[in-house]
Amino acid sequence: MAAPALFRGFCNLQVLLSWRCGSAWTVAWRRSIQTTASCFKNRAARVRVAKGDKPVTYEQAHPPHFIAHRKGWLSQHTSNLDGEEGAADRTIEDVFIRKFIYGTFHGCLANEAVIKRRANVIVICLVLVQKLPPQKFYFLIGYTETLLSYLYKCPVKMEVQTVDKKIVYKYI
Amino acid sequence: MVTIPRGLCNVFSRLLRQHQVNRVSPLNYASNNMITACLCKRPVLTLSSGIHLGSPHYATAPLITVTDEPDALYKKISVLVKGHDKTVLDSYEYFATLAAKELNITVDKVYEPAKKIDRMTLLKSIHIFKKHRVQYEMRTHYRCIELKHLTGSTADVYLEYIQRNLPEGVAMEVTKTMLEKLPEHIKEPVWSIHSPKDEGKPD
């Protein structure tokens, strides 16, 4: 996730870091709040180079300084604009939605989920690999929509596209 | 529901007919998913009990109510849109000016205020290395569309249409400058009313 790694102020939820890369400096199961702004930023949102056998999607291949140049935004809302509030709330909602989607559609995600907010509605756009039969996908989509609607008290819609194999941009 | 004076029924019905947007997804499991767009859908048929008639009687809810009170007049309406992506704002500006032209609204000027960059400079490493820092920035691009000489109902219709089609990640601020009738007590200068008496003159 490139764009939502920006936080205002100095309070970062370390839950995100520990899920994403359970490496040396955070224990995966501990939940804590980071109170400084500094962390390993030259390693953030970058897939490390391997021997040439690691397949990588377009999203993963580009580091975060390419956002707005070669990449788009994964999470689109207005709270990061100048003079708008509520950035932290939207970010936490997004983190939860991404984790939920990752768990519900386990192994089927071809790419990161794109979350858009239009007026009251949250639209989650997914590209899925055709791992399960379509009836199961329909059930999971309906289940996600209903559960998240009740959780966030606003309409949640999903726009899903399926692909037969994960789209590889290059091998690192 | 929109309240308009008599003369503008045809404008409103033209807008309704032209822009019938149906956003009904086939997999509609959540019951609270429907965006009830009175403006952009066909009239909603409500079921009223037809006990007396012996069969269900459908009545259309009225979308347009017509009144006789005078309409508000706006000298200038300024719509400022802000977003992170300049191309999105470009296309939205094209859409808004096209909609204004369809409704015969005079577009005064469309200009682009300077972008604002909110930058944070942080330490790159968690321990020492003070000379090596990392900068994050949030860019906000602006676009301002100024419209001249609008009536209240036209303004309501136009703004509602514009706002329903705002792209995600784009925020809007609307400033309206309204024309009002001059209040009665300041219409005439004070000295012309009180000129026969000497009380109004300062000592």
CSV table of N, CA, C and O in Angstrom, one decimal, chain B residues 74-142:
chain,number,residue,atom,x,y,z
B,74,TYR,N,-29.0,35.1,-7.5
B,74,TYR,CA,-27.6,35.0,-7.2
B,74,TYR,C,-26.8,35.8,-8.2
B,74,TYR,O,-26.9,35.6,-9.4
B,75,LYS,N,-26.0,36.7,-7.7
B,75,LYS,CA,-25.2,37.5,-8.6
B,75,LYS,C,-24.1,36.7,-9.1
B,75,LYS,O,-23.7,36.7,-10.2
B,76,LYS,N,-23.5,35.9,-8.2
B,76,LYS,CA,-22.3,35.1,-8.6
B,76,LYS,C,-22.3,33.8,-7.7
B,76,LYS,O,-22.5,33.9,-6.5
B,77,ILE,N,-22.0,32.7,-8.4
B,77,ILE,CA,-21.8,31.5,-7.6
B,77,ILE,C,-20.4,31.0,-8.0
B,77,ILE,O,-20.1,30.7,-9.2
B,78,SER,N,-19.6,30.8,-7.0
B,78,SER,CA,-18.2,30.3,-7.3
B,78,SER,C,-18.1,28.9,-6.7
B,78,SER,O,-18.3,28.7,-5.5
B,79,VAL,N,-17.7,28.0,-7.6
B,79,VAL,CA,-17.6,26.6,-7.2
B,79,VAL,C,-16.1,26.3,-7.3
B,79,VAL,O,-15.4,26.3,-8.3
B,80,LEU,N,-15.5,26.0,-6.1
B,80,LEU,CA,-14.1,25.7,-6.0
B,80,LEU,C,-13.9,24.2,-5.8
B,80,LEU,O,-14.4,23.7,-4.8
B,81,VAL,N,-13.2,23.5,-6.7
B,81,VAL,CA,-13.0,22.1,-6.5
B,81,VAL,C,-11.5,21.8,-6.2
B,81,VAL,O,-10.7,22.5,-6.8
B,82,LYS,N,-11.3,20.9,-5.3
B,82,LYS,CA,-9.9,20.6,-5.0
B,82,LYS,C,-9.7,19.1,-5.0
B,82,LYS,O,-10.6,18.3,-4.7
B,83,GLY,N,-8.5,18.7,-5.5
B,83,GLY,CA,-8.2,17.3,-5.6
B,83,GLY,C,-6.7,17.1,-5.6
B,83,GLY,O,-5.9,18.0,-5.8
B,84,HIS,N,-6.4,15.8,-5.6
B,84,HIS,CA,-5.0,15.4,-5.6
B,84,HIS,C,-4.5,15.3,-7.1
B,84,HIS,O,-3.3,15.4,-7.3
B,85,ASP,N,-5.4,15.0,-8.0
B,85,ASP,CA,-5.0,14.7,-9.4
B,85,ASP,C,-5.5,15.8,-10.3
B,85,ASP,O,-6.7,16.1,-10.4
B,86,LYS,N,-4.6,16.4,-11.1
B,86,LYS,CA,-4.9,17.5,-11.9
B,86,LYS,C,-5.8,17.1,-13.1
B,86,LYS,O,-6.7,17.8,-13.5
B,87,THR,N,-5.6,15.9,-13.6
B,87,THR,CA,-6.3,15.5,-14.8
B,87,THR,C,-7.8,15.2,-14.5
B,87,THR,O,-8.7,15.5,-15.3
B,88,VAL,N,-8.0,14.7,-13.2
B,88,VAL,CA,-9.4,14.5,-12.8
B,88,VAL,C,-10.1,15.9,-12.7
B,88,VAL,O,-11.3,16.0,-13.1
B,89,LEU,N,-9.4,16.9,-12.2
B,89,LEU,CA,-10.0,18.2,-12.1
B,89,LEU,C,-10.3,18.8,-13.5
B,89,LEU,O,-11.3,19.5,-13.8
B,90,ASP,N,-9.4,18.5,-14.5
B,90,ASP,CA,-9.6,19.0,-15.8
B,90,ASP,C,-10.9,18.4,-16.4
B,90,ASP,O,-11.7,19.1,-17.0
B,91,SER,N,-11.0,17.1,-16.3
B,91,SER,CA,-12.2,16.5,-16.8
B,91,SER,C,-13.5,16.9,-16.1
B,91,SER,O,-14.5,17.1,-16.7
B,92,TYR,N,-13.4,17.1,-14.8
B,92,TYR,CA,-14.6,17.6,-14.1
B,92,TYR,C,-14.9,19.0,-14.5
B,92,TYR,O,-16.1,19.4,-14.6
B,93,GLU,N,-13.9,19.8,-14.8
B,93,GLU,CA,-14.2,21.2,-15.3
B,93,GLU,C,-14.9,21.2,-16.6
B,93,GLU,O,-15.9,21.9,-16.8
B,94,TYR,N,-14.5,20.3,-17.5
B,94,TYR,CA,-15.2,20.1,-18.8
B,94,TYR,C,-16.6,19.7,-18.6
B,94,TYR,O,-17.5,20.3,-19.2
B,95,PHE,N,-16.8,18.8,-17.7
B,95,PHE,CA,-18.2,18.3,-17.4
B,95,PHE,C,-19.1,19.4,-16.8
B,95,PHE,O,-20.2,19.6,-17.2
B,96,ALA,N,-18.5,20.2,-15.9
B,96,ALA,CA,-19.3,21.3,-15.2
B,96,ALA,C,-19.7,22.4,-16.2
B,96,ALA,O,-20.8,22.9,-16.2
B,97,THR,N,-18.7,22.8,-17.1
B,97,THR,CA,-19.0,23.8,-18.0
B,97,THR,C,-20.0,23.4,-19.1
B,97,THR,O,-20.8,24.1,-19.5
B,98,LEU,N,-19.9,22.1,-19.5
B,98,LEU,CA,-20.8,21.5,-20.4
B,98,LEU,C,-22.2,21.5,-19.8
B,98,LEU,O,-23.2,21.9,-20.5
B,99,ALA,N,-22.4,21.1,-18.6
B,99,ALA,CA,-23.7,21.1,-17.9
B,99,ALA,C,-24.2,22.6,-17.8
B,99,ALA,O,-25.4,22.8,-18.0
B,100,ALA,N,-23.3,23.5,-17.5
B,100,ALA,CA,-23.8,24.9,-17.4
B,100,ALA,C,-24.3,25.4,-18.8
B,100,ALA,O,-25.3,26.1,-18.9
B,101,LYS,N,-23.6,25.0,-19.8
B,101,LYS,CA,-24.0,25.5,-21.1
B,101,LYS,C,-25.4,24.9,-21.5
B,101,LYS,O,-26.2,25.5,-22.2
B,102,GLU,N,-25.6,23.6,-21.1
B,102,GLU,CA,-26.9,23.0,-21.4
B,102,GLU,C,-28.0,23.7,-20.7
B,102,GLU,O,-29.1,23.8,-21.3
B,103,LEU,N,-27.8,24.2,-19.5
B,103,LEU,CA,-28.8,24.9,-18.8
B,103,LEU,C,-28.8,26.4,-19.0
B,103,LEU,O,-29.5,27.1,-18.3
B,104,ASN,N,-28.1,26.8,-20.0
B,104,ASN,CA,-28.0,28.3,-20.4
B,104,ASN,C,-27.5,29.1,-19.2
B,104,ASN,O,-28.1,30.2,-19.0
B,105,ILE,N,-26.6,28.7,-18.4
B,105,ILE,CA,-26.0,29.5,-17.4
B,105,ILE,C,-24.7,30.1,-17.9
B,105,ILE,O,-23.9,29.5,-18.5
B,106,THR,N,-24.6,31.4,-17.6
B,106,THR,CA,-23.4,32.1,-18.1
B,106,THR,C,-22.2,31.8,-17.2
B,106,THR,O,-22.2,32.0,-16.0
B,107,VAL,N,-21.2,31.2,-17.9
B,107,VAL,CA,-20.0,30.9,-17.1
B,107,VAL,C,-19.1,32.2,-17.2
B,107,VAL,O,-18.6,32.5,-18.2
B,108,ASP,N,-18.8,32.8,-16.0
B,108,ASP,CA,-18.0,34.0,-16.0
B,108,ASP,C,-16.6,33.8,-16.3
B,108,ASP,O,-16.0,34.2,-17.3
B,109,LYS,N,-15.9,33.0,-15.5
B,109,LYS,CA,-14.5,32.6,-15.8
B,109,LYS,C,-14.2,31.3,-15.1
B,109,LYS,O,-14.8,30.9,-14.1
B,110,VAL,N,-13.3,30.6,-15.7
B,110,VAL,CA,-12.8,29.3,-15.1
B,110,VAL,C,-11.3,29.5,-15.0
B,110,VAL,O,-10.6,29.7,-16.0
B,111,TYR,N,-10.8,29.5,-13.7
B,111,TYR,CA,-9.4,29.7,-13.6
B,111,TYR,C,-8.8,28.6,-12.6
B,111,TYR,O,-9.6,27.9,-11.9
B,112,GLU,N,-7.5,28.6,-12.5
B,112,GLU,CA,-6.8,27.6,-11.7
B,112,GLU,C,-6.0,28.3,-10.6
B,112,GLU,O,-4.9,28.8,-11.0
B,113,PRO,N,-6.4,28.3,-9.4
B,113,PRO,CA,-5.6,28.9,-8.3
B,113,PRO,C,-4.3,28.0,-8.1
B,113,PRO,O,-4.3,26.9,-8.5
B,114,ALA,N,-3.3,28.6,-7.6
B,114,ALA,CA,-2.0,27.9,-7.4
B,114,ALA,C,-2.2,26.7,-6.5
B,114,ALA,O,-2.9,26.7,-5.5
B,115,LYS,N,-1.4,25.6,-6.8
B,115,LYS,CA,-1.5,24.4,-6.0
B,115,LYS,C,-0.8,24.6,-4.7
B,115,LYS,O,0.1,25.4,-4.5
B,116,LYS,N,-1.3,23.9,-3.7
B,116,LYS,CA,-0.7,24.0,-2.3
B,116,LYS,C,0.0,22.6,-2.0
B,116,LYS,O,-0.6,21.6,-2.1
B,117,ILE,N,1.3,22.7,-1.6
B,117,ILE,CA,2.0,21.5,-1.3
B,117,ILE,C,2.3,21.5,0.2
B,117,ILE,O,2.8,22.4,0.8
B,118,ASP,N,1.8,20.5,0.9
B,118,ASP,CA,2.0,20.3,2.4
B,118,ASP,C,3.1,19.3,2.6
B,118,ASP,O,2.9,18.1,2.4
B,119,ARG,N,4.3,19.8,3.0
B,119,ARG,CA,5.5,18.9,3.1
B,119,ARG,C,5.9,18.6,4.5
B,119,ARG,O,5.8,19.5,5.4
B,120,MET,N,6.3,17.4,4.7
B,120,MET,CA,6.8,17.0,6.0
B,120,MET,C,8.2,16.4,5.8
B,120,MET,O,8.4,15.5,5.0
B,121,THR,N,9.2,16.9,6.6
B,121,THR,CA,10.6,16.4,6.5
B,121,THR,C,10.8,15.6,7.7
B,121,THR,O,10.8,16.1,8.8
B,122,LEU,N,11.1,14.3,7.5
B,122,LEU,CA,11.3,13.4,8.7
B,122,LEU,C,12.6,12.7,8.6
B,122,LEU,O,13.2,12.6,7.5
B,123,LEU,N,13.1,12.2,9.8
B,123,LEU,CA,14.3,11.5,9.8
B,123,LEU,C,14.1,10.1,9.1
B,123,LEU,O,13.1,9.5,9.3
B,124,LYS,N,15.1,9.7,8.3
B,124,LYS,CA,14.9,8.5,7.5
B,124,LYS,C,15.2,7.3,8.4
B,124,LYS,O,14.5,6.3,8.2
B,125,SER,N,16.1,7.4,9.3
B,125,SER,CA,16.4,6.2,10.1
B,125,SER,C,15.8,6.4,11.5
B,125,SER,O,15.5,7.5,12.0
B,126,ILE,N,15.7,5.2,12.2
B,126,ILE,CA,15.1,5.3,13.6
B,126,ILE,C,16.1,5.8,14.6
B,126,ILE,O,15.8,6.3,15.7
B,127,HIS,N,17.4,5.6,14.3
B,127,HIS,CA,18.5,6.0,15.3
B,127,HIS,C,19.6,6.7,14.5
B,127,HIS,O,20.1,6.2,13.5
B,128,ILE,N,20.0,7.8,15.0
B,128,ILE,CA,21.1,8.7,14.5
B,128,ILE,C,20.9,9.0,13.0
B,128,ILE,O,19.7,8.9,12.5
B,129,PHE,N,21.9,9.3,12.3
B,129,PHE,CA,21.8,9.7,10.9
B,129,PHE,C,20.9,10.9,10.7
B,129,PHE,O,19.9,10.8,10.0
B,130,LYS,N,21.3,12.0,11.3
B,130,LYS,CA,20.5,13.2,11.3
B,130,LYS,C,20.6,13.8,9.9
B,130,LYS,O,19.7,14.6,9.5
B,131,LYS,N,21.6,13.6,9.2
B,131,LYS,CA,21.8,14.3,7.9
B,131,LYS,C,20.9,13.7,6.8
B,131,LYS,O,20.8,14.2,5.7
B,132,HIS,N,20.4,12.5,7.0
B,132,HIS,CA,19.6,11.8,6.0
B,132,HIS,C,18.2,11.8,6.4
B,132,HIS,O,17.7,11.2,7.3
B,133,ARG,N,17.4,12.5,5.6
B,133,ARG,CA,16.0,12.7,5.9
B,133,ARG,C,15.2,12.3,4.7
B,133,ARG,O,15.7,12.1,3.6
B,134,VAL,N,13.9,12.2,4.9
B,134,VAL,CA,12.9,11.8,3.9
B,134,VAL,C,11.8,12.8,3.9
B,134,VAL,O,11.4,13.3,4.9
B,135,GLN,N,11.4,13.2,2.7
B,135,GLN,CA,10.3,14.2,2.6
B,135,GLN,C,9.0,13.6,2.0
B,135,GLN,O,9.0,12.9,1.0
B,136,TYR,N,7.9,13.8,2.7
B,136,TYR,CA,6.6,13.4,2.2
B,136,TYR,C,5.8,14.7,1.9
B,136,TYR,O,5.9,15.7,2.6
B,137,GLU,N,5.0,14.6,0.8
B,137,GLU,CA,4.2,15.8,0.5
B,137,GLU,C,2.8,15.4,0.1
B,137,GLU,O,2.6,14.3,-0.4
B,138,MET,N,1.9,16.3,0.3
B,138,MET,CA,0.5,16.2,-0.1
B,138,MET,C,0.2,17.4,-1.0
B,138,MET,O,0.2,18.5,-0.5
B,139,ARG,N,-0.1,17.1,-2.2
B,139,ARG,CA,-0.4,18.2,-3.2
B,139,ARG,C,-1.9,18.4,-3.3
B,139,ARG,O,-2.6,17.4,-3.6
B,140,THR,N,-2.4,19.6,-3.2
B,140,THR,CA,-3.8,19.9,-3.5
B,140,THR,C,-3.9,20.8,-4.6
B,140,THR,O,-3.4,21.9,-4.6
B,141,HIS,N,-4.5,20.4,-5.7
B,141,HIS,CA,-4.8,21.2,-6.9
B,141,HIS,C,-6.1,21.8,-6.8
B,141,HIS,O,-7.1,21.2,-6.3
B,142,TYR,N,-6.3,23.0,-7.3
B,142,TYR,CA,-7.6,23.7,-7.3
B,142,TYR,C,-8.1,24.1,-8.6
B,142,TYR,O,-7.3,24.2,-9.6
